[in-house]
PDB file of C-alpha atoms and ligand atoms in Angstrom:
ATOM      1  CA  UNK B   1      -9.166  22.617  15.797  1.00 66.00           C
ATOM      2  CA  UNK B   2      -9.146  19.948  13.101  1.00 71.00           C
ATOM      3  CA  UNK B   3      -6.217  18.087  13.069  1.00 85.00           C
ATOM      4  CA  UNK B   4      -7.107  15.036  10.409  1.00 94.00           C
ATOM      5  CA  UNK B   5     -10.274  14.238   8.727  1.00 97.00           C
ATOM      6  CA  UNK B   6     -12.719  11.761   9.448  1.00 98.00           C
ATOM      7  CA  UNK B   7     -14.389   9.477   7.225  1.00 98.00           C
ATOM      8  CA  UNK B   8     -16.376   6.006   7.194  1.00 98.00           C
ATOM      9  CA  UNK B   9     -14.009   2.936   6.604  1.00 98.00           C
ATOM     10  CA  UNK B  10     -14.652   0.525   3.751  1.00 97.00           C
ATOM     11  CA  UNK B  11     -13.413  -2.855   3.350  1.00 96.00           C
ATOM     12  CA  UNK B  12     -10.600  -1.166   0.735  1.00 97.00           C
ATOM     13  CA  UNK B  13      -8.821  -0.078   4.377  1.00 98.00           C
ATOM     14  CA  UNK B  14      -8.655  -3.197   5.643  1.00 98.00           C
ATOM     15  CA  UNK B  15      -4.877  -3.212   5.311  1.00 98.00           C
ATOM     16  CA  UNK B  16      -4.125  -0.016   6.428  1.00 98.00           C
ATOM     17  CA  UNK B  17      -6.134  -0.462   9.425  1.00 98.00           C
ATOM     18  CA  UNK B  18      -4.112  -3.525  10.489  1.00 98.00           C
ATOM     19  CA  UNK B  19      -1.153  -1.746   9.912  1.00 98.00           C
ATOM     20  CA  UNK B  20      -1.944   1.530  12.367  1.00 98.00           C
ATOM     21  CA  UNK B  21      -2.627  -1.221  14.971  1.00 98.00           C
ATOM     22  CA  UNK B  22       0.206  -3.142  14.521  1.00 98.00           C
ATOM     23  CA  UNK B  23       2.500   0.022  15.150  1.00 97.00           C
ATOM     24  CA  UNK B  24       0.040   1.617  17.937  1.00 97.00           C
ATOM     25  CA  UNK B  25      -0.058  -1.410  20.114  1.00 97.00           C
ATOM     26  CA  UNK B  26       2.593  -3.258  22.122  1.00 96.00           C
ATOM     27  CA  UNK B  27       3.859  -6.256  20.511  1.00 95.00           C
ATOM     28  CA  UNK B  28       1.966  -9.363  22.033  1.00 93.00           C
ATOM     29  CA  UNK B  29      -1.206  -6.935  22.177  1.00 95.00           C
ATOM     30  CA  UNK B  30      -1.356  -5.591  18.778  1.00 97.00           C
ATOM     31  CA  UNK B  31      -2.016  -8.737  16.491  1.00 98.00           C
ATOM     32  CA  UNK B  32      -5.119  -9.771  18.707  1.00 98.00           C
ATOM     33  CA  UNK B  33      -6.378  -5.875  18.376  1.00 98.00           C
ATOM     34  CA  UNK B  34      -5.785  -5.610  14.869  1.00 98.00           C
ATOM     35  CA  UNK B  35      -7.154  -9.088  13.714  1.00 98.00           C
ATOM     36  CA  UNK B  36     -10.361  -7.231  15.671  1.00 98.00           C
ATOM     37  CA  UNK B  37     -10.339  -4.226  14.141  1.00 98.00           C
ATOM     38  CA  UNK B  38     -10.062  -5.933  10.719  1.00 98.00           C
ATOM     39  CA  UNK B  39     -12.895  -8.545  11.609  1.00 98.00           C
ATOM     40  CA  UNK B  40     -15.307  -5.743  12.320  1.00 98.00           C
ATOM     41  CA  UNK B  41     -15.178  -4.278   9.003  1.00 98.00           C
ATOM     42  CA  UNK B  42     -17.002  -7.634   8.064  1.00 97.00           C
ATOM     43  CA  UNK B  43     -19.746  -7.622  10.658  1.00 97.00           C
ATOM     44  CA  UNK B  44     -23.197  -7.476   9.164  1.00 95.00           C
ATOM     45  CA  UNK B  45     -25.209  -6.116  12.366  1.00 96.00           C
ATOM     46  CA  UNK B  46     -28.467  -4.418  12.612  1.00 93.00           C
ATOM     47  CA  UNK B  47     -27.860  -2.373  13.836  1.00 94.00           C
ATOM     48  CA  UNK B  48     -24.763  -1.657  11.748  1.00 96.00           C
ATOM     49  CA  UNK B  49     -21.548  -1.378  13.374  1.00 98.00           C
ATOM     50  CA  UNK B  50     -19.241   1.156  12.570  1.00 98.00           C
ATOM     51  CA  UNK B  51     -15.984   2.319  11.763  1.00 98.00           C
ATOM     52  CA  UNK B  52     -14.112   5.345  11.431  1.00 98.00           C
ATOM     53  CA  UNK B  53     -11.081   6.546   9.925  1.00 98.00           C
ATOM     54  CA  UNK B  54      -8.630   9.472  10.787  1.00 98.00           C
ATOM     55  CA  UNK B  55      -6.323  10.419   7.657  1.00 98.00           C
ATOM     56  CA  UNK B  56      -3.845  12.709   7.297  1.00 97.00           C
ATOM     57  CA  UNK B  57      -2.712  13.517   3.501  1.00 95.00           C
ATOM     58  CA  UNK B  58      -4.851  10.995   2.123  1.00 95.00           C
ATOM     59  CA  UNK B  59      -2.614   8.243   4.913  1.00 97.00           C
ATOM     60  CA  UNK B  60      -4.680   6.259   7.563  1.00 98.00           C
ATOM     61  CA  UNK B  61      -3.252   7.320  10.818  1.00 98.00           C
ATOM     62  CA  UNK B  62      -6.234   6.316  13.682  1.00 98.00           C
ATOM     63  CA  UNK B  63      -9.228   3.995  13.309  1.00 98.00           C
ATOM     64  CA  UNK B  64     -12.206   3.449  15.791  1.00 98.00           C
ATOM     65  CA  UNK B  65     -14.967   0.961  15.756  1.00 98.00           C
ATOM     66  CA  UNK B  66     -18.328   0.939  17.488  1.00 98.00           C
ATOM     67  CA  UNK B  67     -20.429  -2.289  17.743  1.00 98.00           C
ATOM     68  CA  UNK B  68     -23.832  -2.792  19.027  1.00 97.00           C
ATOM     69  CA  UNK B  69     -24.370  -4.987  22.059  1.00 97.00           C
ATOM     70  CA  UNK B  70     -27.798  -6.130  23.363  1.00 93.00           C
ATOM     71  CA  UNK B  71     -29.207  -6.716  26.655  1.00 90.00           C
ATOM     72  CA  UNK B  72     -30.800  -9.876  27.713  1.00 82.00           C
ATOM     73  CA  UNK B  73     -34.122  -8.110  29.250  1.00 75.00           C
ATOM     74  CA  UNK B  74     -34.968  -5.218  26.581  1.00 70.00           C
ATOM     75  CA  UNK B  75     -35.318  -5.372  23.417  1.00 76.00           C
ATOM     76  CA  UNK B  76     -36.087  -1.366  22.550  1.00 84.00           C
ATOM     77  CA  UNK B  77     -32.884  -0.697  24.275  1.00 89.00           C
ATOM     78  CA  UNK B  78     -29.903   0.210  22.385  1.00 92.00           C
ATOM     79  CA  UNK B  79     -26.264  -0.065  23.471  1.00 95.00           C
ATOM     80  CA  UNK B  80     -22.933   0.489  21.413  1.00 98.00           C
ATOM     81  CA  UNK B  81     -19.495  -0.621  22.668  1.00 98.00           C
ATOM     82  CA  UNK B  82     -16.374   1.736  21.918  1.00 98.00           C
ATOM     83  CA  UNK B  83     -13.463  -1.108  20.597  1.00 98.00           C
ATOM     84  CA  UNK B  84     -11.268  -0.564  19.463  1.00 98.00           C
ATOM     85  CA  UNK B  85      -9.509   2.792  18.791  1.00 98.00           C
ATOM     86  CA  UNK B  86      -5.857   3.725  18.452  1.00 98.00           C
ATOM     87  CA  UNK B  87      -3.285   6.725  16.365  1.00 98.00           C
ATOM     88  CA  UNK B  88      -0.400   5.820  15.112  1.00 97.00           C
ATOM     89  CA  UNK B  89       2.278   7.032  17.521  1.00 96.00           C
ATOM     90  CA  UNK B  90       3.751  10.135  15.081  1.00 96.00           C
ATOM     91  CA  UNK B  91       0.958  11.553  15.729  1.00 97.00           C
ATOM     92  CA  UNK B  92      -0.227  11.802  19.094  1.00 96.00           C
ATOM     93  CA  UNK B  93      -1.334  14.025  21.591  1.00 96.00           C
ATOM     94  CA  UNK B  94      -3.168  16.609  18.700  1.00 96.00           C
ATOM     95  CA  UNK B  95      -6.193  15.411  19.363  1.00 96.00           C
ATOM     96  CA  UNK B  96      -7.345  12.732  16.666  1.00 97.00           C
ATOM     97  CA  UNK B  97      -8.321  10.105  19.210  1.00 98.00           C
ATOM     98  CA  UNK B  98     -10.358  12.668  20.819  1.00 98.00           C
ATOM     99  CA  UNK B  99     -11.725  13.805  16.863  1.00 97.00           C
ATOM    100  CA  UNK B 100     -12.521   9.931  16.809  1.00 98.00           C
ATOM    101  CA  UNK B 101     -14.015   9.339  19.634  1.00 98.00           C
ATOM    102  CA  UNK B 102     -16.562  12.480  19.673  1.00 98.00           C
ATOM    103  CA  UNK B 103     -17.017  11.634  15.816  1.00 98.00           C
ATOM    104  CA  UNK B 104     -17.843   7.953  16.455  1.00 98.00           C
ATOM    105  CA  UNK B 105     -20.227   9.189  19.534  1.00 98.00           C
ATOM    106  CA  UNK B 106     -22.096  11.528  17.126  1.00 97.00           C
ATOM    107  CA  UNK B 107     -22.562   9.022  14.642  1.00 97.00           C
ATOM    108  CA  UNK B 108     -24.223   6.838  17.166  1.00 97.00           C
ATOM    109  CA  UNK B 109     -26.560   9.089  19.304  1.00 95.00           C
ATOM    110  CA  UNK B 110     -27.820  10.022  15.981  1.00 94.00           C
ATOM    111  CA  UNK B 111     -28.387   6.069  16.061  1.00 90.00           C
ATOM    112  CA  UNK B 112     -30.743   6.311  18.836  1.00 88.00           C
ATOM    113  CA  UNK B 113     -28.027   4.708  21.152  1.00 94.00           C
ATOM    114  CA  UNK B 114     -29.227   4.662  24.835  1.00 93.00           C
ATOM    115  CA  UNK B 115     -25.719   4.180  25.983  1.00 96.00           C
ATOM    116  CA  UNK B 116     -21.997   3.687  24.886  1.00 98.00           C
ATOM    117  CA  UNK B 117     -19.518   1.482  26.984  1.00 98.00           C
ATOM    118  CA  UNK B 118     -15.934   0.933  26.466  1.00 98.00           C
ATOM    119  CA  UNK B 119     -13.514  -0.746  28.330  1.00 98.00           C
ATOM    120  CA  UNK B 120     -10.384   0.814  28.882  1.00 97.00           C
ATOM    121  CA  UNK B 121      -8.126   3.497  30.662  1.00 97.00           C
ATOM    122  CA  UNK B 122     -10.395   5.698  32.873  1.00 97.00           C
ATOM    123  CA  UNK B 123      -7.955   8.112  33.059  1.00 97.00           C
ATOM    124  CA  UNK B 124      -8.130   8.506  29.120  1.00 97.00           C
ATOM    125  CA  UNK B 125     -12.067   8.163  28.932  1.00 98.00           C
ATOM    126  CA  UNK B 126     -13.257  10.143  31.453  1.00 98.00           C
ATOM    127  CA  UNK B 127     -12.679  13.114  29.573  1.00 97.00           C
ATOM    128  CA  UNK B 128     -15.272  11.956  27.395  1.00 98.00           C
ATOM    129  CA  UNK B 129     -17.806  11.539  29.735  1.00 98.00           C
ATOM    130  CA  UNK B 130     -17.101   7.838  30.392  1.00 98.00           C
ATOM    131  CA  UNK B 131     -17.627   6.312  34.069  1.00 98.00           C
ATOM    132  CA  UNK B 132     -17.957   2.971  35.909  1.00 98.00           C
ATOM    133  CA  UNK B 133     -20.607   3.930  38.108  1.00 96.00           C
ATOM    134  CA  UNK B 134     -22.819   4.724  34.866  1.00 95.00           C
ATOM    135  CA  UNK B 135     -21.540   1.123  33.488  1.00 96.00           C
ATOM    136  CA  UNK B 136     -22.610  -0.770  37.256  1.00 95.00           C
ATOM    137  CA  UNK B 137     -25.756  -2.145  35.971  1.00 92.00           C
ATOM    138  CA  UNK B 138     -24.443  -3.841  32.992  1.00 95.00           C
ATOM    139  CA  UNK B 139     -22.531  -6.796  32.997  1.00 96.00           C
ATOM    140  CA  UNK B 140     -19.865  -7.225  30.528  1.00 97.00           C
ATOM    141  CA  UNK B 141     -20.192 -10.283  27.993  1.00 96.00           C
ATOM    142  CA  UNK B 142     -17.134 -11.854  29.402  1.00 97.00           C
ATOM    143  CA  UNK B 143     -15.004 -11.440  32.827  1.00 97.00           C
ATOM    144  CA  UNK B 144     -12.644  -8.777  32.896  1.00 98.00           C
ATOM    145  CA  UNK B 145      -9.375  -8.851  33.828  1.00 97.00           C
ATOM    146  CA  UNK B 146      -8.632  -5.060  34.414  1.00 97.00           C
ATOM    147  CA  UNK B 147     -12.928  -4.065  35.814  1.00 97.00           C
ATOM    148  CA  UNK B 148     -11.797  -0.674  36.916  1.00 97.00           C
ATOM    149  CA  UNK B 149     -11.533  -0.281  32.672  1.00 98.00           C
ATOM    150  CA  UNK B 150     -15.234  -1.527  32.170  1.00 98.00           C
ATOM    151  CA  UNK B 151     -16.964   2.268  31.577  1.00 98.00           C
ATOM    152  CA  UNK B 152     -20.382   3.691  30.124  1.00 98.00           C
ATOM    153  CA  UNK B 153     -21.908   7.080  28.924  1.00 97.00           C
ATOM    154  CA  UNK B 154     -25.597   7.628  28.889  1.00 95.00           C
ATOM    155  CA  UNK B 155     -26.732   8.866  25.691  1.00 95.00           C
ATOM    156  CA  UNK B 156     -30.473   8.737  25.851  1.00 89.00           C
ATOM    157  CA  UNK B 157     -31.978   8.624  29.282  1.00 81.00           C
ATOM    158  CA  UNK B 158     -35.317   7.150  28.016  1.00 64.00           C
ATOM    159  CA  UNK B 159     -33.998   3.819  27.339  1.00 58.00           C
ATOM    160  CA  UNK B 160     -32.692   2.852  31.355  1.00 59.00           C
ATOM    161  CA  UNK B 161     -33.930   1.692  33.755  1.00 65.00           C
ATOM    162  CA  UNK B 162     -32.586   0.009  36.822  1.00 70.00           C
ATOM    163  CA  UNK B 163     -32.786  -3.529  36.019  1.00 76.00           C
ATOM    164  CA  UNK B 164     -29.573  -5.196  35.762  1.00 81.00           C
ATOM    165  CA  UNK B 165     -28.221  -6.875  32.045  1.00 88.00           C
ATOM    166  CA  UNK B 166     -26.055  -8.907  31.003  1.00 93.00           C
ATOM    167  CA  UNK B 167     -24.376  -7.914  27.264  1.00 96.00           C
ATOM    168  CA  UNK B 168     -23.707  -9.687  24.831  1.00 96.00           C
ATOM    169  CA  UNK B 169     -21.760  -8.705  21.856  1.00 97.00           C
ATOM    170  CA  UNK B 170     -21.006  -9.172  18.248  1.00 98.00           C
ATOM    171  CA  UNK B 171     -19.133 -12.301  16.699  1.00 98.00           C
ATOM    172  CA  UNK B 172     -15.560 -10.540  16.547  1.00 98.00           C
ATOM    173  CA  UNK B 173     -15.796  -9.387  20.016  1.00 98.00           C
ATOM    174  CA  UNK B 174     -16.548 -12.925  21.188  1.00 98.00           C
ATOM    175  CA  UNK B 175     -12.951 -14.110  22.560  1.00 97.00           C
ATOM    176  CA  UNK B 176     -12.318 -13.590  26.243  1.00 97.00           C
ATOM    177  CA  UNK B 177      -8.859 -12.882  25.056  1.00 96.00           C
ATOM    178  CA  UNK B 178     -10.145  -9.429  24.513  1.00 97.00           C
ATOM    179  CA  UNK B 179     -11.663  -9.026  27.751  1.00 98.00           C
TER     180      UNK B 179
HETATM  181  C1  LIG R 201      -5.004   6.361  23.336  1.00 92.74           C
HETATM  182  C2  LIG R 201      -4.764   7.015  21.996  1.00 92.74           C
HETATM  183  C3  LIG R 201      -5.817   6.533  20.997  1.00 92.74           C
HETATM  184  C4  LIG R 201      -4.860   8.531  22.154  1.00 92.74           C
HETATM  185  O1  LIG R 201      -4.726   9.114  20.870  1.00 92.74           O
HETATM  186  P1  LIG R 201      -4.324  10.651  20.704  1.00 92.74           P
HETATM  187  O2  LIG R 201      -4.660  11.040  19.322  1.00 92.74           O
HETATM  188  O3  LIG R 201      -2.940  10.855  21.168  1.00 92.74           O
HETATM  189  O4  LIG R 201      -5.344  11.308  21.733  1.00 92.74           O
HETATM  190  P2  LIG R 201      -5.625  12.861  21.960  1.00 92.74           P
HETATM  191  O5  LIG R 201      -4.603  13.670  21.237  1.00 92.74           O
HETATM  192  O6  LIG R 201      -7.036  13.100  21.685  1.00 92.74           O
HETATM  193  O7  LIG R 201      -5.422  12.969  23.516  1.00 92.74           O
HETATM  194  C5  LIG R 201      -4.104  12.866  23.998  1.00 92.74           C
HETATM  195  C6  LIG R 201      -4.124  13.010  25.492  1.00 92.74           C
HETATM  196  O8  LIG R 201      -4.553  11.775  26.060  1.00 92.74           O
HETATM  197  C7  LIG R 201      -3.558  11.329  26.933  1.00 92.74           C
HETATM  198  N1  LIG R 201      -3.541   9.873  26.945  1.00 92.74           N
HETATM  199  C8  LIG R 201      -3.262   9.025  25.944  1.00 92.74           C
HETATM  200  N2  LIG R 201      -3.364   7.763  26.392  1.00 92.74           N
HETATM  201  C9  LIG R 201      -3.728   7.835  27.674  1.00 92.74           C
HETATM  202  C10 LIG R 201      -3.974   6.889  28.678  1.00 92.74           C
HETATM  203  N3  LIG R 201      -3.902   5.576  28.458  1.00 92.74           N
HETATM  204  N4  LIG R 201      -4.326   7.353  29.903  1.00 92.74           N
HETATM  205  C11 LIG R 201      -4.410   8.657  30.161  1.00 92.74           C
HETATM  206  N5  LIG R 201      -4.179   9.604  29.250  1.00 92.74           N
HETATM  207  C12 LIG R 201      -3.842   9.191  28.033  1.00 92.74           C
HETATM  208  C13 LIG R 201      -2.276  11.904  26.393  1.00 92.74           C
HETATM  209  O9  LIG R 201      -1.286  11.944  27.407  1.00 92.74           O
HETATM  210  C14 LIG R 201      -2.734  13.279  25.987  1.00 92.74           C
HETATM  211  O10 LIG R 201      -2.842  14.127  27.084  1.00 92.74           O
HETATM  212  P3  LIG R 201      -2.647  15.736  26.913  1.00 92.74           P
HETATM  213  O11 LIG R 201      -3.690  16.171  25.916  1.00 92.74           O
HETATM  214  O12 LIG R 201      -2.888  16.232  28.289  1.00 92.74           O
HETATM  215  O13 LIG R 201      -1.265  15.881  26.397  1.00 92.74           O
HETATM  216  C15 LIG R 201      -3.337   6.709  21.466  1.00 92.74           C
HETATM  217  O14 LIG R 201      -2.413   7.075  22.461  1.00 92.74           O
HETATM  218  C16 LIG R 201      -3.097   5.246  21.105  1.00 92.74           C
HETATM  219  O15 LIG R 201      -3.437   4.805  20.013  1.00 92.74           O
HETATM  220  N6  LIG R 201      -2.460   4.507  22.019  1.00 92.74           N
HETATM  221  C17 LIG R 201      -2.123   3.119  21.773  1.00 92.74           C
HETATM  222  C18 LIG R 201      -3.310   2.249  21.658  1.00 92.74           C
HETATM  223  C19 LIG R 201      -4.291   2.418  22.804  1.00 92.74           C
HETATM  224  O16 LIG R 201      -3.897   2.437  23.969  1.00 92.74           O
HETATM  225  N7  LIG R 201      -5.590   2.526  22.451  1.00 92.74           N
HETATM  226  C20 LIG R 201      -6.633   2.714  23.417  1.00 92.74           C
HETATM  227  C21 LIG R 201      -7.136   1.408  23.853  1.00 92.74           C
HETATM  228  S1  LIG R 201      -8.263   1.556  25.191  1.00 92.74           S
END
């Protein structure tokens, strides 16, 4: 069931992004995440990184980004990183995070992605086909300070292999605040 629509986000939702994450988020949290999610609207990657909107009578009510990182020993692999996402609290639990989320992974498998990561509450990602035992051989850009939360999907099996990488990630992921 469709319970918003989806759409690409332009710079003209700047503002409105900021706004779902400053209600979404726990004070304390939410100016760091949406000072993030603003900042990657302005990322000029290659590839791109991307951004979705969830709107509801023509209101934003959920965002979600996806940014490429790269790995320090292959170059013809592809990885994407799932941060951040949130819904305005009105409207939760009717599935737009999940509309988001499978959206956003769409968008990027289509990409050629070999695999997604995200870091954040297994118990909410696993339904998506997140893990940590598919994330083991990557290292995350910066230490974490919740690793149970650090979590990967395999999109394209071509692209692994065993070897293990270290990430790194683009410029308005690059504060171990986040981590
Ligand atoms: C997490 C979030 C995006 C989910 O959005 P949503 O539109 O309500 O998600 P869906 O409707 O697709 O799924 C809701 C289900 O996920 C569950 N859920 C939400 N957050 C969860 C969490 N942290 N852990 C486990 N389950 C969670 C809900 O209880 C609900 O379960 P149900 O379907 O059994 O009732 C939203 O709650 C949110 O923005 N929260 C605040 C910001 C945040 O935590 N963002 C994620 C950062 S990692």
């Amino acid at each position: 069931m469709m319970f918003a629509s989806i759409r690409l986000a332009t710079n003209l939702d700047r503002e409105d992004i900021r706004g779902v994450y400053l209600r979404a988020f726990p004070e304390g949290e939410n100016q760091l995440v949406a000072t993030l999610a603003a900042n990657l609207l302005s990322e000029e990657t290659d590839p791109e990184t991307i951004a979705l909107v969830a709107e509801i009578s023509g209101d934003v009510v959920g965002h979600i980004a996806f940014s490429p990182v790269m790995a320090d020993t292959n170059n013809n692999w592809l990885g994407y990183i799932l941060a951040p996402l949130c819904v305005i609290p009105e409207h939760h639990k009717v599935g737009i995070g999940s509309e988001l989320v499978e959206s956003g992974i769409e968008l990027i498998s289509k990409k050629m992605a070999d695999v997604v990561f995200v870091y954040g509450d297994p118990k909410y990602y696993g339904k998506f086909g997140f893990s940590a035992e598919a994330a083991t051989q990557f290292m995350p850009p910066y230490e974490l300070k919740y690793p149970f939360g650090w979590q990967a999907r395999v999109l394209h099996e071509g692209g692994s292999d065993d070897q293990a990488r270290k990430l790194s990630c683009v410029l308005s992921l690059r504060d171990p605040a986040l981590w």
